[in-house]
Backbone as CSV, one residue per row, in Angstrom:
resi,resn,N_x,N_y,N_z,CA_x,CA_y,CA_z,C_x,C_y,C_z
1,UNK,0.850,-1.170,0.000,0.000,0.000,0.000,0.899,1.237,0.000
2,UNK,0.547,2.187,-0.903,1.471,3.448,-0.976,1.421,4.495,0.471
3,UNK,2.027,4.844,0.687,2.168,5.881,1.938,0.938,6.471,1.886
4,UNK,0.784,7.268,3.322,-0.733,7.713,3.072,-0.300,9.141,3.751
5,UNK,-0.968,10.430,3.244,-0.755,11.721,3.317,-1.405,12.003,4.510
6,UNK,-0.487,12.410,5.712,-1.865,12.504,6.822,-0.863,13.976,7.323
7,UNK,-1.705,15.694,7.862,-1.120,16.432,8.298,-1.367,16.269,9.633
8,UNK,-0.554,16.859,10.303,-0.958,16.954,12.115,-0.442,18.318,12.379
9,UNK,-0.826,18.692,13.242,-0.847,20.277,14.230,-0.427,19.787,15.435
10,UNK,0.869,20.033,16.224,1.583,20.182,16.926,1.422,21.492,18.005
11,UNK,1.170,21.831,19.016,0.733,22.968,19.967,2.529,22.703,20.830
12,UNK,3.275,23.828,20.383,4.402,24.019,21.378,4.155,23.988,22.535
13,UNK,5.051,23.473,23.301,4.724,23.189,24.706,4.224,22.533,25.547
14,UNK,3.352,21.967,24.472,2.621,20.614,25.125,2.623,19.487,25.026
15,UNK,2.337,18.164,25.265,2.676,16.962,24.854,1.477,16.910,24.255
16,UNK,2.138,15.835,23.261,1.686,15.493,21.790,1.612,13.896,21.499
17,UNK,0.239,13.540,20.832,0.661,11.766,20.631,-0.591,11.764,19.491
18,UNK,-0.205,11.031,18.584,-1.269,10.898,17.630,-1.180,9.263,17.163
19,UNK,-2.010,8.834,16.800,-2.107,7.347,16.580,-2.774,7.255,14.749
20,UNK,-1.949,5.972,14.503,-1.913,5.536,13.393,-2.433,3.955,13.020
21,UNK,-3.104,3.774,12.405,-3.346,2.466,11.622,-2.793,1.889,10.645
22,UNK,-2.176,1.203,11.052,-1.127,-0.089,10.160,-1.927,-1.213,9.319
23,UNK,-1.767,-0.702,8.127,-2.587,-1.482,6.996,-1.737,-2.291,6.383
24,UNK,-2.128,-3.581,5.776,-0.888,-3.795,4.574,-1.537,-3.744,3.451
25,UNK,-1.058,-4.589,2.585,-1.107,-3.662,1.106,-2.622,-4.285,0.749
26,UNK,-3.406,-4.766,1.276,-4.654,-5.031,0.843,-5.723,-4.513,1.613
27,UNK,-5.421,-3.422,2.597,-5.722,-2.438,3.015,-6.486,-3.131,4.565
28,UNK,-5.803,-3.929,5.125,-6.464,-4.710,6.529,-5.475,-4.744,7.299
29,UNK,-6.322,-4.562,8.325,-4.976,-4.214,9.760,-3.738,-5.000,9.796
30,UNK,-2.904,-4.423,9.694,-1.395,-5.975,9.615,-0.890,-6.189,10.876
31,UNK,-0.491,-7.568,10.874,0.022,-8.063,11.967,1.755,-7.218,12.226
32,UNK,1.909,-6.370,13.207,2.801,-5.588,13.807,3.372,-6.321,14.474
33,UNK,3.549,-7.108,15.382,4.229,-7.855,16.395,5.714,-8.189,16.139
34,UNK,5.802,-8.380,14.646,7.682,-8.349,14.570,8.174,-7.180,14.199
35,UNK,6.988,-5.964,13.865,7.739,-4.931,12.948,8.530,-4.136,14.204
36,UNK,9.065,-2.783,13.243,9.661,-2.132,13.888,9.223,-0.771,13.169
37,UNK,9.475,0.495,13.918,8.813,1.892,13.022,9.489,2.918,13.722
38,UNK,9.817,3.716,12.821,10.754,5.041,12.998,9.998,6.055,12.360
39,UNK,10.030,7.228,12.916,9.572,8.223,12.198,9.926,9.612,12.970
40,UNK,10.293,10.948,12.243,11.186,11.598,12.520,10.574,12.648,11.560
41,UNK,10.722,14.125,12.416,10.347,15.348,11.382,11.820,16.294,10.598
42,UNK,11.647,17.107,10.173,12.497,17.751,9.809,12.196,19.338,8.741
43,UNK,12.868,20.222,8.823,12.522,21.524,8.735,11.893,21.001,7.166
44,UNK,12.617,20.925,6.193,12.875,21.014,5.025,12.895,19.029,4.293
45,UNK,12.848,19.244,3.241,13.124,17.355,2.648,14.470,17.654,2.417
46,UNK,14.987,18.477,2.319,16.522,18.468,1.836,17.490,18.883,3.257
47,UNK,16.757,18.806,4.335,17.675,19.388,5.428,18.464,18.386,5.992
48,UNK,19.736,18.582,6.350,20.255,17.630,6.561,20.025,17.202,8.469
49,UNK,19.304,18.001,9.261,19.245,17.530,10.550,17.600,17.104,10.803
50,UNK,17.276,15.688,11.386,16.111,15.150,11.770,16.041,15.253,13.100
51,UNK,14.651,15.219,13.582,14.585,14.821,14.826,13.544,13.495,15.013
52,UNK,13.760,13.152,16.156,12.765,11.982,16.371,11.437,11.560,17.125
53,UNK,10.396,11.013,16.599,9.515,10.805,17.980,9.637,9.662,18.536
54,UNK,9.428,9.491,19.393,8.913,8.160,20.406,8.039,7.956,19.588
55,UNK,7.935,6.146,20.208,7.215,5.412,18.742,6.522,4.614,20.001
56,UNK,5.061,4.233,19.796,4.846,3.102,20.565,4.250,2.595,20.043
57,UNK,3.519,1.464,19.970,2.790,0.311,19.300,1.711,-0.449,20.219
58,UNK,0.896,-0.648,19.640,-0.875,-1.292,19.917,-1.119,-2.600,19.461
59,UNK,-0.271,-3.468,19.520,-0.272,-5.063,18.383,-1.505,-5.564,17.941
60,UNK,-2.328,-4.981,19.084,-3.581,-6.077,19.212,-4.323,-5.279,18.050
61,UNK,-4.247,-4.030,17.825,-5.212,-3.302,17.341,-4.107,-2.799,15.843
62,UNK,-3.005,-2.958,15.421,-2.694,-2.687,14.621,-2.406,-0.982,14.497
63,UNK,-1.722,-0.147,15.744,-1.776,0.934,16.014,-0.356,1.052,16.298
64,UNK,-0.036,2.366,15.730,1.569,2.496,15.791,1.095,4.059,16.335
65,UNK,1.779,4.684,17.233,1.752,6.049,18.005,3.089,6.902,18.044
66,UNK,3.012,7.844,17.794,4.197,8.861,17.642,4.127,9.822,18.754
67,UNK,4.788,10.309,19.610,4.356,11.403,20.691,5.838,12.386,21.285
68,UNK,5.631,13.304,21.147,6.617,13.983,21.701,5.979,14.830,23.271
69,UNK,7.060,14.776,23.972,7.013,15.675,24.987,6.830,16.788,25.416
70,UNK,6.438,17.443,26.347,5.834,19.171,26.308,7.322,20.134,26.010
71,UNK,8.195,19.414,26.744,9.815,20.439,26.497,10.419,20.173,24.966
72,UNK,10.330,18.589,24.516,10.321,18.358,22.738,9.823,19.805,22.250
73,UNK,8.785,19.541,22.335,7.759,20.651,21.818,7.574,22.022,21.688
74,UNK,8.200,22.276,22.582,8.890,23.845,23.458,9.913,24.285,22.794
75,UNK,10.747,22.976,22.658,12.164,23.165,22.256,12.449,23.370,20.784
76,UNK,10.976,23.250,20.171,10.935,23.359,18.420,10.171,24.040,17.685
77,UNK,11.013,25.598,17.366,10.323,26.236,16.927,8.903,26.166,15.989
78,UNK,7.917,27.156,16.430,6.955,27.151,15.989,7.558,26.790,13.853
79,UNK,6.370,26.808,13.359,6.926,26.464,11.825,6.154,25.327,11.083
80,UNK,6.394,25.136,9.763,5.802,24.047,9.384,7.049,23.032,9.153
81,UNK,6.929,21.581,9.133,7.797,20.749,9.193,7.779,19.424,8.364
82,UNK,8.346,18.920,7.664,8.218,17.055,7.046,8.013,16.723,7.957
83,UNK,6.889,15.026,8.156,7.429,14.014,8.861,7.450,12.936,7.735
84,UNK,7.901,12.122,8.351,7.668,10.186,8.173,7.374,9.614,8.939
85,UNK,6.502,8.278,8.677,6.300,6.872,9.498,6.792,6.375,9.262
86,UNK,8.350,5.346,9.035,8.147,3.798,8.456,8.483,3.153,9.165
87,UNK,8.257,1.338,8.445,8.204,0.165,9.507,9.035,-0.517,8.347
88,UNK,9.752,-1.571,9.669,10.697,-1.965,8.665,10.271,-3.625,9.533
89,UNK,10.082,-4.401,8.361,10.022,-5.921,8.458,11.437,-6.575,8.221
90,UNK,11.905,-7.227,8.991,13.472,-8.113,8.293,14.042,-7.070,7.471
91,UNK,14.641,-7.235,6.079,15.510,-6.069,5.645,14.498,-4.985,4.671
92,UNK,13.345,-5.316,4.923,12.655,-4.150,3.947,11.824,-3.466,4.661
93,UNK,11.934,-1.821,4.321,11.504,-0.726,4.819,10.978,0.006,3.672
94,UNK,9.118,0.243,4.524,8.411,0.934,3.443,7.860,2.362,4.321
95,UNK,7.451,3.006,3.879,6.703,4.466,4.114,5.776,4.240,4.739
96,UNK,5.342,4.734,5.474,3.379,4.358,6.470,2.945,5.737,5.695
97,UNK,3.049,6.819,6.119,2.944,8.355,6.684,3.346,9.255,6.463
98,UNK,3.181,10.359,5.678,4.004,11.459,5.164,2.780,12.682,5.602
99,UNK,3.664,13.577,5.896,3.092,14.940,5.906,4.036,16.176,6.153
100,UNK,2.755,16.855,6.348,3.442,18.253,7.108,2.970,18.302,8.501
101,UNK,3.736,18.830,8.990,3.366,18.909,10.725,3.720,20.501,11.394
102,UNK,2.889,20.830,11.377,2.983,22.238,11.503,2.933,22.393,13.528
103,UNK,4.019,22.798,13.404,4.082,23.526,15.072,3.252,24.891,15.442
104,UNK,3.065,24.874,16.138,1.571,26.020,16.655,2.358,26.886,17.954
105,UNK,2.464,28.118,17.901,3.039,29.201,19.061,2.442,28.424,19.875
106,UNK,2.902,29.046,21.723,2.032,29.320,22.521,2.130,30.374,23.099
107,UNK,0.864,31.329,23.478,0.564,32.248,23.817,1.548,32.975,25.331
């Protein structure tokens, strides 16, 4: 299944967690239990510095979760940003998740 375009809004300062559904390519919940998943934002597609989220996982339900911390959050300027999801089975690694992730001031 091709990556799927999802944006998220990020509020500086606060903690952050958004949850995802792990499909495989015939579009039904996939069995997660051996995978593994990284995903990481970054200013620009051409920038050379990433950062990372915490990743957690839901096996039963086929749910992969990304969440950063209120000081993460604090610590990264407001702005719009790339992310990625991917999961990597044995030696192959595909895309979940692409967007923009826009960081939000706080007042």
């Amino acid at each position: 299944m091709p990556s799927q375009v999802k944006h998220i809004i990020i509020d500086c300062g606060s903690n952050f967690s958004k949850n995802f559904l792990v499909l495989d390519d015939s579009g039904i919940a996939s069995n997660i239990t051996s995978t593994t998943f990284s995903a990481r934002y970054k200013k620009t597609f051409t920038s050379n510095t990433s950062y990372s989220f915490t990743i957690s996982k839901d096996v039963a339900n086929s749910i992969v979760a990304i969440s950063l911390n209120d000081t993460e959050t604090k610590n990264t300027p407001a702005g719009t940003y790339v992310y990625v999801i991917e999961r990597t089975d044995g030696s192959i690694t595909k895309r979940l998740y692409e967007g923009i992730a826009t960081f939000t001031p706080t007042v």
